[in-house]
């Protein structure tokens, strides 16, 4: 690309290029960037003209990068990182006057535990700052952070680090067995046999801490009888109130739903690791003063 071509080159095309790389299709790229598919197709035509290469070829239902595209990707990623670092270093963040809109990927349990504390702290310290909780599938989270679909994520998601992201711990959590206060085995010392005799609500298929506990149970060969399956943790307490079912439940949420003593809980009767819920950002945004402030605010809020 000569100097005249470089002068004409639209830097927004870099974001489109990377979105196609990450999403593997024009439809996925359009969704990630909030654009229409015709707009993505038009941008791809311009990229092909600028670089004299198809860049992506259709394979099945997806788009595969050509050799030229694979060579361009690291350079484009580095260019965006340099631009982001330059902007962040030159921009101060004053919470009293800031008007930023932070988009944070959270699960329903993350919303339940984190959002009330965060919004309370924002109302007190940064009244013009807005926060939006966004649900992102765990498999898409790294790409969402890289593309800017979300600014941060509050998750137990250790594999995010492999995608060029930085995680800072907000809280340490664990999974317990939650049941109604009048459950027949309330107050008993639970053994693996007691656990195996229960009927469970299966929940949170995309909650990584919950999935980790279920994997441990499966590896140990402990029977786990599923009586019902739901998608969201927040409905579980209402089901438990009316039944003798048991749920694997994050301790952080258990403390909040049991303020009035309606439920009981026991620790897992076999070793299940605790897990850290982290505040994740892409490494390109690690120096962003606004996100750094947001993490520190949230860390303080979680300690109260």
PDB file of C-alpha atoms in Angstrom:
ATOM      1  CA  UNK A   1       0.000   0.000   0.000  1.00  0.00           C
ATOM      2  CA  UNK A   2       1.600   3.297  -1.175  1.00  0.00           C
ATOM      3  CA  UNK A   3       1.362   6.611   0.702  1.00  0.00           C
ATOM      4  CA  UNK A   4      -1.656   7.821  -1.319  1.00  0.00           C
ATOM      5  CA  UNK A   5      -3.513   4.581  -0.673  1.00  0.00           C
ATOM      6  CA  UNK A   6      -2.616   4.769   3.008  1.00  0.00           C
ATOM      7  CA  UNK A   7      -3.968   8.314   3.165  1.00  0.00           C
ATOM      8  CA  UNK A   8      -7.289   7.098   1.725  1.00  0.00           C
ATOM      9  CA  UNK A   9      -7.461   4.008   3.934  1.00  0.00           C
ATOM     10  CA  UNK A  10     -10.352   4.027   6.422  1.00  0.00           C
ATOM     11  CA  UNK A  11      -9.134   2.823   9.830  1.00  0.00           C
ATOM     12  CA  UNK A  12     -12.651   1.624  10.632  1.00  0.00           C
ATOM     13  CA  UNK A  13     -12.031  -1.179   8.148  1.00  0.00           C
ATOM     14  CA  UNK A  14      -9.539  -2.668  10.609  1.00  0.00           C
ATOM     15  CA  UNK A  15     -12.334  -3.283  13.106  1.00  0.00           C
ATOM     16  CA  UNK A  16     -14.433  -4.922  10.391  1.00  0.00           C
ATOM     17  CA  UNK A  17     -11.504  -7.110   9.320  1.00  0.00           C
ATOM     18  CA  UNK A  18     -10.886  -8.300  12.896  1.00  0.00           C
ATOM     19  CA  UNK A  19     -14.590  -8.876  13.519  1.00  0.00           C
ATOM     20  CA  UNK A  20     -14.748 -11.174  10.478  1.00  0.00           C
ATOM     21  CA  UNK A  21     -11.618 -12.978  11.704  1.00  0.00           C
ATOM     22  CA  UNK A  22     -13.115 -13.503  15.139  1.00  0.00           C
ATOM     23  CA  UNK A  23     -16.688 -14.285  14.118  1.00  0.00           C
ATOM     24  CA  UNK A  24     -15.939 -16.409  11.073  1.00  0.00           C
ATOM     25  CA  UNK A  25     -18.817 -14.923   9.070  1.00  0.00           C
ATOM     26  CA  UNK A  26     -20.191 -11.613   7.841  1.00  0.00           C
ATOM     27  CA  UNK A  27     -23.333 -12.103   9.923  1.00  0.00           C
ATOM     28  CA  UNK A  28     -21.323 -12.604  13.126  1.00  0.00           C
ATOM     29  CA  UNK A  29     -19.162  -9.574  12.310  1.00  0.00           C
ATOM     30  CA  UNK A  30     -22.259  -7.430  11.776  1.00  0.00           C
ATOM     31  CA  UNK A  31     -23.673  -8.538  15.134  1.00  0.00           C
ATOM     32  CA  UNK A  32     -20.417  -7.819  16.982  1.00  0.00           C
ATOM     33  CA  UNK A  33     -20.087  -4.326  15.524  1.00  0.00           C
ATOM     34  CA  UNK A  34     -23.768  -3.401  15.542  1.00  0.00           C
ATOM     35  CA  UNK A  35     -23.812  -2.909  11.762  1.00  0.00           C
ATOM     36  CA  UNK A  36     -25.949  -4.336   8.970  1.00  0.00           C
ATOM     37  CA  UNK A  37     -24.678  -7.238   6.897  1.00  0.00           C
ATOM     38  CA  UNK A  38     -24.680  -5.114   3.696  1.00  0.00           C
ATOM     39  CA  UNK A  39     -22.438  -2.609   5.491  1.00  0.00           C
ATOM     40  CA  UNK A  40     -20.018  -5.405   6.398  1.00  0.00           C
ATOM     41  CA  UNK A  41     -20.091  -6.711   2.808  1.00  0.00           C
ATOM     42  CA  UNK A  42     -19.333  -3.220   1.500  1.00  0.00           C
ATOM     43  CA  UNK A  43     -16.430  -2.852   3.940  1.00  0.00           C
ATOM     44  CA  UNK A  44     -15.047  -6.226   2.873  1.00  0.00           C
ATOM     45  CA  UNK A  45     -15.151  -5.149  -0.797  1.00  0.00           C
ATOM     46  CA  UNK A  46     -13.146  -2.051   0.095  1.00  0.00           C
ATOM     47  CA  UNK A  47     -10.616  -4.127   2.018  1.00  0.00           C
ATOM     48  CA  UNK A  48     -10.221  -6.485  -0.943  1.00  0.00           C
ATOM     49  CA  UNK A  49      -9.652  -3.543  -3.272  1.00  0.00           C
ATOM     50  CA  UNK A  50      -7.129  -1.926  -0.932  1.00  0.00           C
ATOM     51  CA  UNK A  51      -5.061  -5.084  -0.462  1.00  0.00           C
ATOM     52  CA  UNK A  52      -5.611  -6.765  -3.813  1.00  0.00           C
ATOM     53  CA  UNK A  53      -6.578 -10.043  -2.188  1.00  0.00           C
ATOM     54  CA  UNK A  54      -9.861 -11.838  -1.407  1.00  0.00           C
ATOM     55  CA  UNK A  55      -8.808 -11.889   2.285  1.00  0.00           C
ATOM     56  CA  UNK A  56     -11.704 -14.252   3.181  1.00  0.00           C
ATOM     57  CA  UNK A  57     -13.137 -17.147   1.197  1.00  0.00           C
ATOM     58  CA  UNK A  58     -16.386 -18.953   1.857  1.00  0.00           C
ATOM     59  CA  UNK A  59     -16.033 -22.454   3.307  1.00  0.00           C
ATOM     60  CA  UNK A  60     -19.358 -24.077   4.170  1.00  0.00           C
ATOM     61  CA  UNK A  61     -21.367 -21.524   6.173  1.00  0.00           C
ATOM     62  CA  UNK A  62     -18.312 -19.558   7.282  1.00  0.00           C
ATOM     63  CA  UNK A  63     -15.510 -17.371   5.977  1.00  0.00           C
ATOM     64  CA  UNK A  64     -11.893 -18.590   6.144  1.00  0.00           C
ATOM     65  CA  UNK A  65      -8.987 -16.086   6.033  1.00  0.00           C
ATOM     66  CA  UNK A  66      -6.508 -16.312   3.179  1.00  0.00           C
ATOM     67  CA  UNK A  67      -2.754 -16.396   3.739  1.00  0.00           C
ATOM     68  CA  UNK A  68      -2.656 -12.613   3.258  1.00  0.00           C
ATOM     69  CA  UNK A  69      -5.397 -12.113   5.863  1.00  0.00           C
ATOM     70  CA  UNK A  70      -3.589 -14.319   8.373  1.00  0.00           C
ATOM     71  CA  UNK A  71      -0.470 -12.189   7.865  1.00  0.00           C
ATOM     72  CA  UNK A  72      -2.414  -8.942   8.312  1.00  0.00           C
ATOM     73  CA  UNK A  73      -4.225  -9.913  11.502  1.00  0.00           C
ATOM     74  CA  UNK A  74      -1.345  -9.534  14.037  1.00  0.00           C
ATOM     75  CA  UNK A  75      -0.397  -6.157  12.567  1.00  0.00           C
ATOM     76  CA  UNK A  76      -3.980  -4.890  12.700  1.00  0.00           C
ATOM     77  CA  UNK A  77      -4.397  -6.082  16.294  1.00  0.00           C
ATOM     78  CA  UNK A  78      -1.185  -4.319  17.294  1.00  0.00           C
ATOM     79  CA  UNK A  79      -2.289  -1.128  15.525  1.00  0.00           C
ATOM     80  CA  UNK A  80      -5.537  -1.037  17.503  1.00  0.00           C
ATOM     81  CA  UNK A  81      -3.651  -1.662  20.731  1.00  0.00           C
ATOM     82  CA  UNK A  82      -1.304   1.247  20.015  1.00  0.00           C
ATOM     83  CA  UNK A  83      -4.228   3.585  19.257  1.00  0.00           C
ATOM     84  CA  UNK A  84      -6.064   2.466  22.392  1.00  0.00           C
ATOM     85  CA  UNK A  85      -2.998   2.916  24.609  1.00  0.00           C
ATOM     86  CA  UNK A  86      -2.382   6.386  23.205  1.00  0.00           C
ATOM     87  CA  UNK A  87      -5.965   7.453  23.833  1.00  0.00           C
ATOM     88  CA  UNK A  88      -6.036   6.048  27.356  1.00  0.00           C
ATOM     89  CA  UNK A  89      -2.732   7.617  28.369  1.00  0.00           C
ATOM     90  CA  UNK A  90      -3.869  11.048  27.214  1.00  0.00           C
ATOM     91  CA  UNK A  91      -7.305  10.952  28.764  1.00  0.00           C
ATOM     92  CA  UNK A  92      -7.982  11.545  32.429  1.00  0.00           C
ATOM     93  CA  UNK A  93     -11.057  10.207  34.163  1.00  0.00           C
ATOM     94  CA  UNK A  94     -12.959  12.369  36.625  1.00  0.00           C
ATOM     95  CA  UNK A  95     -15.847  10.339  38.089  1.00  0.00           C
ATOM     96  CA  UNK A  96     -17.661  13.441  39.309  1.00  0.00           C
ATOM     97  CA  UNK A  97     -18.083  14.765  35.751  1.00  0.00           C
ATOM     98  CA  UNK A  98     -17.634  11.626  33.610  1.00  0.00           C
ATOM     99  CA  UNK A  99     -20.481  10.580  31.314  1.00  0.00           C
ATOM    100  CA  UNK A 100     -19.128   7.226  30.148  1.00  0.00           C
ATOM    101  CA  UNK A 101     -21.326   4.265  29.341  1.00  0.00           C
ATOM    102  CA  UNK A 102     -19.731   1.022  30.581  1.00  0.00           C
ATOM    103  CA  UNK A 103     -20.936  -2.245  29.043  1.00  0.00           C
ATOM    104  CA  UNK A 104     -20.186  -5.219  31.291  1.00  0.00           C
ATOM    105  CA  UNK A 105     -20.737  -8.887  30.499  1.00  0.00           C
ATOM    106  CA  UNK A 106     -22.390 -10.620  33.475  1.00  0.00           C
ATOM    107  CA  UNK A 107     -24.409 -13.725  34.227  1.00  0.00           C
ATOM    108  CA  UNK A 108     -27.684 -13.474  36.130  1.00  0.00           C
ATOM    109  CA  UNK A 109     -25.828 -14.335  39.353  1.00  0.00           C
ATOM    110  CA  UNK A 110     -23.302 -11.610  38.579  1.00  0.00           C
ATOM    111  CA  UNK A 111     -26.134  -9.149  38.152  1.00  0.00           C
ATOM    112  CA  UNK A 112     -27.717 -10.256  41.417  1.00  0.00           C
ATOM    113  CA  UNK A 113     -24.540  -9.913  43.476  1.00  0.00           C
ATOM    114  CA  UNK A 114     -22.679  -7.123  41.704  1.00  0.00           C
ATOM    115  CA  UNK A 115     -25.136  -4.711  40.095  1.00  0.00           C
ATOM    116  CA  UNK A 116     -26.936  -3.458  43.242  1.00  0.00           C
ATOM    117  CA  UNK A 117     -23.619  -2.599  44.886  1.00  0.00           C
ATOM    118  CA  UNK A 118     -22.173  -1.117  41.704  1.00  0.00           C
ATOM    119  CA  UNK A 119     -25.176   1.083  40.916  1.00  0.00           C
ATOM    120  CA  UNK A 120     -25.317   2.307  44.510  1.00  0.00           C
ATOM    121  CA  UNK A 121     -21.622   3.276  44.343  1.00  0.00           C
ATOM    122  CA  UNK A 122     -22.049   4.938  40.934  1.00  0.00           C
ATOM    123  CA  UNK A 123     -24.992   7.007  42.159  1.00  0.00           C
ATOM    124  CA  UNK A 124     -22.815   8.204  45.000  1.00  0.00           C
ATOM    125  CA  UNK A 125     -19.500   8.832  43.229  1.00  0.00           C
ATOM    126  CA  UNK A 126     -20.234   9.138  39.500  1.00  0.00           C
ATOM    127  CA  UNK A 127     -23.889  10.117  39.012  1.00  0.00           C
ATOM    128  CA  UNK A 128     -23.602  10.691  35.254  1.00  0.00           C
ATOM    129  CA  UNK A 129     -21.901   7.373  34.472  1.00  0.00           C
ATOM    130  CA  UNK A 130     -24.135   4.648  33.030  1.00  0.00           C
ATOM    131  CA  UNK A 131     -23.634   0.915  33.279  1.00  0.00           C
ATOM    132  CA  UNK A 132     -25.232  -1.752  31.084  1.00  0.00           C
ATOM    133  CA  UNK A 133     -25.220  -5.481  31.810  1.00  0.00           C
ATOM    134  CA  UNK A 134     -24.880  -7.604  28.675  1.00  0.00           C
ATOM    135  CA  UNK A 135     -25.286 -11.372  28.427  1.00  0.00           C
ATOM    136  CA  UNK A 136     -22.535 -12.975  26.319  1.00  0.00           C
ATOM    137  CA  UNK A 137     -22.048 -16.695  25.747  1.00  0.00           C
ATOM    138  CA  UNK A 138     -18.786 -17.841  27.431  1.00  0.00           C
ATOM    139  CA  UNK A 139     -17.387 -19.046  24.108  1.00  0.00           C
ATOM    140  CA  UNK A 140     -17.843 -15.560  22.606  1.00  0.00           C
ATOM    141  CA  UNK A 141     -16.596 -13.531  25.559  1.00  0.00           C
ATOM    142  CA  UNK A 142     -12.956 -13.123  24.530  1.00  0.00           C
ATOM    143  CA  UNK A 143     -13.969 -11.886  21.085  1.00  0.00           C
ATOM    144  CA  UNK A 144     -16.536  -9.526  22.646  1.00  0.00           C
ATOM    145  CA  UNK A 145     -13.818  -7.972  24.827  1.00  0.00           C
ATOM    146  CA  UNK A 146     -11.419  -7.668  21.925  1.00  0.00           C
ATOM    147  CA  UNK A 147     -13.947  -6.157  19.520  1.00  0.00           C
ATOM    148  CA  UNK A 148     -15.324  -3.673  22.054  1.00  0.00           C
ATOM    149  CA  UNK A 149     -18.785  -5.235  22.180  1.00  0.00           C
ATOM    150  CA  UNK A 150     -18.278  -5.096  25.950  1.00  0.00           C
ATOM    151  CA  UNK A 151     -15.809  -3.006  27.937  1.00  0.00           C
ATOM    152  CA  UNK A 152     -15.349  -5.538  30.731  1.00  0.00           C
ATOM    153  CA  UNK A 153     -16.627  -8.828  32.088  1.00  0.00           C
ATOM    154  CA  UNK A 154     -17.328  -9.933  35.654  1.00  0.00           C
ATOM    155  CA  UNK A 155     -16.844 -13.694  35.542  1.00  0.00           C
ATOM    156  CA  UNK A 156     -15.106 -16.808  36.726  1.00  0.00           C
ATOM    157  CA  UNK A 157     -13.578 -17.506  33.318  1.00  0.00           C
ATOM    158  CA  UNK A 158      -9.900 -18.534  33.653  1.00  0.00           C
ATOM    159  CA  UNK A 159      -9.512 -19.339  29.945  1.00  0.00           C
ATOM    160  CA  UNK A 160     -10.003 -15.660  29.086  1.00  0.00           C
ATOM    161  CA  UNK A 161      -6.349 -15.030  29.916  1.00  0.00           C
ATOM    162  CA  UNK A 162      -5.337 -17.133  26.918  1.00  0.00           C
ATOM    163  CA  UNK A 163      -7.201 -14.696  24.660  1.00  0.00           C
ATOM    164  CA  UNK A 164      -5.090 -11.688  25.598  1.00  0.00           C
ATOM    165  CA  UNK A 165      -7.215 -10.475  28.500  1.00  0.00           C
ATOM    166  CA  UNK A 166      -6.342  -9.293  31.996  1.00  0.00           C
ATOM    167  CA  UNK A 167      -8.326 -10.405  35.043  1.00  0.00           C
ATOM    168  CA  UNK A 168      -8.294  -8.782  38.493  1.00  0.00           C
ATOM    169  CA  UNK A 169     -10.014 -10.553  41.367  1.00  0.00           C
ATOM    170  CA  UNK A 170     -13.227  -9.124  42.815  1.00  0.00           C
ATOM    171  CA  UNK A 171     -14.230 -11.940  45.161  1.00  0.00           C
ATOM    172  CA  UNK A 172     -13.608 -15.599  45.935  1.00  0.00           C
ATOM    173  CA  UNK A 173     -16.689 -17.777  45.758  1.00  0.00           C
ATOM    174  CA  UNK A 174     -17.664 -21.418  46.259  1.00  0.00           C
ATOM    175  CA  UNK A 175     -20.558 -23.738  45.521  1.00  0.00           C
ATOM    176  CA  UNK A 176     -22.809 -24.954  48.372  1.00  0.00           C
ATOM    177  CA  UNK A 177     -25.981 -27.041  48.570  1.00  0.00           C
ATOM    178  CA  UNK A 178     -29.022 -24.809  49.090  1.00  0.00           C
ATOM    179  CA  UNK A 179     -32.469 -26.017  50.260  1.00  0.00           C
ATOM    180  CA  UNK A 180     -35.541 -24.728  52.094  1.00  0.00           C
ATOM    181  CA  UNK A 181     -35.307 -24.362  55.869  1.00  0.00           C
ATOM    182  CA  UNK A 182     -37.743 -27.226  56.449  1.00  0.00           C
ATOM    183  CA  UNK A 183     -35.956 -29.711  54.218  1.00  0.00           C
ATOM    184  CA  UNK A 184     -35.952 -33.276  55.655  1.00  0.00           C
ATOM    185  CA  UNK A 185     -32.137 -33.333  55.769  1.00  0.00           C
ATOM    186  CA  UNK A 186     -31.738 -29.812  57.160  1.00  0.00           C
ATOM    187  CA  UNK A 187     -29.273 -29.768  60.029  1.00  0.00           C
ATOM    188  CA  UNK A 188     -27.807 -33.180  59.182  1.00  0.00           C
ATOM    189  CA  UNK A 189     -24.150 -33.843  58.499  1.00  0.00           C
ATOM    190  CA  UNK A 190     -24.188 -34.473  54.777  1.00  0.00           C
ATOM    191  CA  UNK A 191     -22.112 -37.306  53.376  1.00  0.00           C
ATOM    192  CA  UNK A 192     -21.651 -38.213  49.732  1.00  0.00           C
ATOM    193  CA  UNK A 193     -24.496 -40.697  50.256  1.00  0.00           C
ATOM    194  CA  UNK A 194     -26.779 -37.954  51.611  1.00  0.00           C
ATOM    195  CA  UNK A 195     -25.907 -35.831  48.602  1.00  0.00           C
ATOM    196  CA  UNK A 196     -26.575 -38.702  46.192  1.00  0.00           C
ATOM    197  CA  UNK A 197     -30.030 -39.267  47.716  1.00  0.00           C
ATOM    198  CA  UNK A 198     -31.221 -35.731  46.861  1.00  0.00           C
ATOM    199  CA  UNK A 199     -33.122 -34.476  43.827  1.00  0.00           C
ATOM    200  CA  UNK A 200     -31.623 -31.364  42.246  1.00  0.00           C
ATOM    201  CA  UNK A 201     -32.581 -28.358  40.197  1.00  0.00           C
ATOM    202  CA  UNK A 202     -30.066 -28.176  37.375  1.00  0.00           C
ATOM    203  CA  UNK A 203     -29.313 -24.576  36.509  1.00  0.00           C
ATOM    204  CA  UNK A 204     -26.818 -22.243  34.933  1.00  0.00           C
ATOM    205  CA  UNK A 205     -25.583 -24.270  31.973  1.00  0.00           C
ATOM    206  CA  UNK A 206     -23.271 -21.371  31.052  1.00  0.00           C
ATOM    207  CA  UNK A 207     -22.173 -20.522  34.614  1.00  0.00           C
ATOM    208  CA  UNK A 208     -18.553 -21.635  34.725  1.00  0.00           C
ATOM    209  CA  UNK A 209     -18.310 -22.022  38.504  1.00  0.00           C
ATOM    210  CA  UNK A 210     -21.413 -24.195  38.499  1.00  0.00           C
ATOM    211  CA  UNK A 211     -20.150 -26.237  35.538  1.00  0.00           C
ATOM    212  CA  UNK A 212     -16.849 -26.795  37.332  1.00  0.00           C
ATOM    213  CA  UNK A 213     -18.713 -28.233  40.346  1.00  0.00           C
ATOM    214  CA  UNK A 214     -20.822 -30.478  38.105  1.00  0.00           C
ATOM    215  CA  UNK A 215     -17.667 -31.753  36.386  1.00  0.00           C
ATOM    216  CA  UNK A 216     -16.136 -32.639  39.775  1.00  0.00           C
ATOM    217  CA  UNK A 217     -19.296 -34.555  40.716  1.00  0.00           C
ATOM    218  CA  UNK A 218     -19.183 -36.455  37.427  1.00  0.00           C
ATOM    219  CA  UNK A 219     -15.473 -37.252  37.787  1.00  0.00           C
ATOM    220  CA  UNK A 220     -16.061 -38.626  41.297  1.00  0.00           C
ATOM    221  CA  UNK A 221     -18.907 -40.776  40.033  1.00  0.00           C
ATOM    222  CA  UNK A 222     -21.331 -39.382  42.629  1.00  0.00           C
ATOM    223  CA  UNK A 223     -24.969 -39.867  41.535  1.00  0.00           C
ATOM    224  CA  UNK A 224     -26.722 -36.615  40.648  1.00  0.00           C
ATOM    225  CA  UNK A 225     -30.460 -36.903  40.022  1.00  0.00           C
ATOM    226  CA  UNK A 226     -31.884 -33.972  38.107  1.00  0.00           C
ATOM    227  CA  UNK A 227     -35.562 -33.318  38.839  1.00  0.00           C
ATOM    228  CA  UNK A 228     -35.841 -30.040  36.947  1.00  0.00           C
ATOM    229  CA  UNK A 229     -33.723 -27.817  34.740  1.00  0.00           C
ATOM    230  CA  UNK A 230     -33.876 -24.025  34.466  1.00  0.00           C
ATOM    231  CA  UNK A 231     -31.720 -21.418  32.746  1.00  0.00           C
ATOM    232  CA  UNK A 232     -31.432 -18.803  35.493  1.00  0.00           C
ATOM    233  CA  UNK A 233     -30.300 -18.945  39.111  1.00  0.00           C
ATOM    234  CA  UNK A 234     -32.677 -16.221  40.220  1.00  0.00           C
ATOM    235  CA  UNK A 235     -35.772 -18.471  39.919  1.00  0.00           C
ATOM    236  CA  UNK A 236     -34.223 -21.227  42.043  1.00  0.00           C
ATOM    237  CA  UNK A 237     -35.099 -19.884  45.542  1.00  0.00           C
ATOM    238  CA  UNK A 238     -38.791 -19.701  44.639  1.00  0.00           C
ATOM    239  CA  UNK A 239     -38.728 -23.351  43.525  1.00  0.00           C
ATOM    240  CA  UNK A 240     -36.871 -24.426  46.662  1.00  0.00           C
ATOM    241  CA  UNK A 241     -39.444 -22.721  48.901  1.00  0.00           C
ATOM    242  CA  UNK A 242     -42.140 -25.036  47.530  1.00  0.00           C
ATOM    243  CA  UNK A 243     -40.259 -28.343  47.248  1.00  0.00           C
ATOM    244  CA  UNK A 244     -37.673 -30.589  48.871  1.00  0.00           C
ATOM    245  CA  UNK A 245     -35.309 -30.130  45.943  1.00  0.00           C
ATOM    246  CA  UNK A 246     -31.701 -29.030  46.398  1.00  0.00           C
ATOM    247  CA  UNK A 247     -29.618 -26.697  44.244  1.00  0.00           C
ATOM    248  CA  UNK A 248     -25.902 -26.220  43.767  1.00  0.00           C
ATOM    249  CA  UNK A 249     -25.637 -22.526  44.475  1.00  0.00           C
ATOM    250  CA  UNK A 250     -22.906 -19.849  44.654  1.00  0.00           C
ATOM    251  CA  UNK A 251     -22.238 -18.863  48.252  1.00  0.00           C
ATOM    252  CA  UNK A 252     -22.177 -15.167  47.312  1.00  0.00           C
ATOM    253  CA  UNK A 253     -25.784 -15.404  46.090  1.00  0.00           C
ATOM    254  CA  UNK A 254     -26.855 -17.723  48.918  1.00  0.00           C
ATOM    255  CA  UNK A 255     -25.975 -15.030  51.481  1.00  0.00           C
ATOM    256  CA  UNK A 256     -28.191 -12.512  49.720  1.00  0.00           C
ATOM    257  CA  UNK A 257     -31.275 -14.693  49.178  1.00  0.00           C
ATOM    258  CA  UNK A 258     -31.244 -15.998  52.752  1.00  0.00           C
ATOM    259  CA  UNK A 259     -31.473 -12.714  54.627  1.00  0.00           C
ATOM    260  CA  UNK A 260     -34.683 -13.858  56.348  1.00  0.00           C
ATOM    261  CA  UNK A 261     -33.605 -17.397  57.203  1.00  0.00           C
ATOM    262  CA  UNK A 262     -35.922 -19.112  54.725  1.00  0.00           C
ATOM    263  CA  UNK A 263     -33.195 -21.453  53.506  1.00  0.00           C
ATOM    264  CA  UNK A 264     -30.509 -23.731  54.815  1.00  0.00           C
ATOM    265  CA  UNK A 265     -27.256 -24.781  53.236  1.00  0.00           C
ATOM    266  CA  UNK A 266     -24.428 -27.249  53.685  1.00  0.00           C
ATOM    267  CA  UNK A 267     -20.946 -27.338  52.256  1.00  0.00           C
ATOM    268  CA  UNK A 268     -20.300 -29.836  49.513  1.00  0.00           C
ATOM    269  CA  UNK A 269     -19.501 -33.224  51.115  1.00  0.00           C
ATOM    270  CA  UNK A 270     -16.471 -33.691  48.864  1.00  0.00           C
ATOM    271  CA  UNK A 271     -13.703 -31.398  47.666  1.00  0.00           C
ATOM    272  CA  UNK A 272     -14.859 -28.847  45.097  1.00  0.00           C
ATOM    273  CA  UNK A 273     -12.390 -26.005  44.434  1.00  0.00           C
ATOM    274  CA  UNK A 274     -13.267 -22.445  45.271  1.00  0.00           C
ATOM    275  CA  UNK A 275     -13.116 -20.014  42.348  1.00  0.00           C
ATOM    276  CA  UNK A 276     -12.255 -16.373  41.780  1.00  0.00           C
ATOM    277  CA  UNK A 277     -14.747 -14.005  40.188  1.00  0.00           C
ATOM    278  CA  UNK A 278     -12.594 -11.562  38.222  1.00  0.00           C
ATOM    279  CA  UNK A 279     -13.004  -8.221  36.514  1.00  0.00           C
ATOM    280  CA  UNK A 280     -11.789  -8.883  32.957  1.00  0.00           C
ATOM    281  CA  UNK A 281     -10.659  -6.405  30.312  1.00  0.00           C
ATOM    282  CA  UNK A 282      -8.777  -6.864  27.084  1.00  0.00           C
ATOM    283  CA  UNK A 283      -5.057  -6.197  27.503  1.00  0.00           C
ATOM    284  CA  UNK A 284      -5.370  -3.312  25.046  1.00  0.00           C
ATOM    285  CA  UNK A 285      -7.558  -1.534  27.631  1.00  0.00           C
ATOM    286  CA  UNK A 286      -5.530  -2.436  30.703  1.00  0.00           C
ATOM    287  CA  UNK A 287      -4.335   1.164  31.068  1.00  0.00           C
ATOM    288  CA  UNK A 288      -7.755   2.748  30.526  1.00  0.00           C
ATOM    289  CA  UNK A 289      -8.179   5.078  33.532  1.00  0.00           C
ATOM    290  CA  UNK A 290     -11.962   4.755  33.431  1.00  0.00           C
ATOM    291  CA  UNK A 291     -11.900   0.956  33.580  1.00  0.00           C
ATOM    292  CA  UNK A 292      -9.200   1.036  36.247  1.00  0.00           C
ATOM    293  CA  UNK A 293     -11.373   3.358  38.325  1.00  0.00           C
ATOM    294  CA  UNK A 294     -14.419   1.157  37.719  1.00  0.00           C
ATOM    295  CA  UNK A 295     -12.577  -1.922  38.966  1.00  0.00           C
ATOM    296  CA  UNK A 296     -11.375  -0.118  42.099  1.00  0.00           C
ATOM    297  CA  UNK A 297     -14.893   1.198  42.774  1.00  0.00           C
ATOM    298  CA  UNK A 298     -16.387  -2.260  42.340  1.00  0.00           C
ATOM    299  CA  UNK A 299     -13.701  -3.882  44.499  1.00  0.00           C
ATOM    300  CA  UNK A 300     -14.503  -1.478  47.330  1.00  0.00           C
ATOM    301  CA  UNK A 301     -18.235  -2.013  46.860  1.00  0.00           C
ATOM    302  CA  UNK A 302     -17.860  -5.802  47.056  1.00  0.00           C
ATOM    303  CA  UNK A 303     -16.017  -5.509  50.375  1.00  0.00           C
ATOM    304  CA  UNK A 304     -18.923  -3.721  52.091  1.00  0.00           C
TER     305      UNK A 304
END
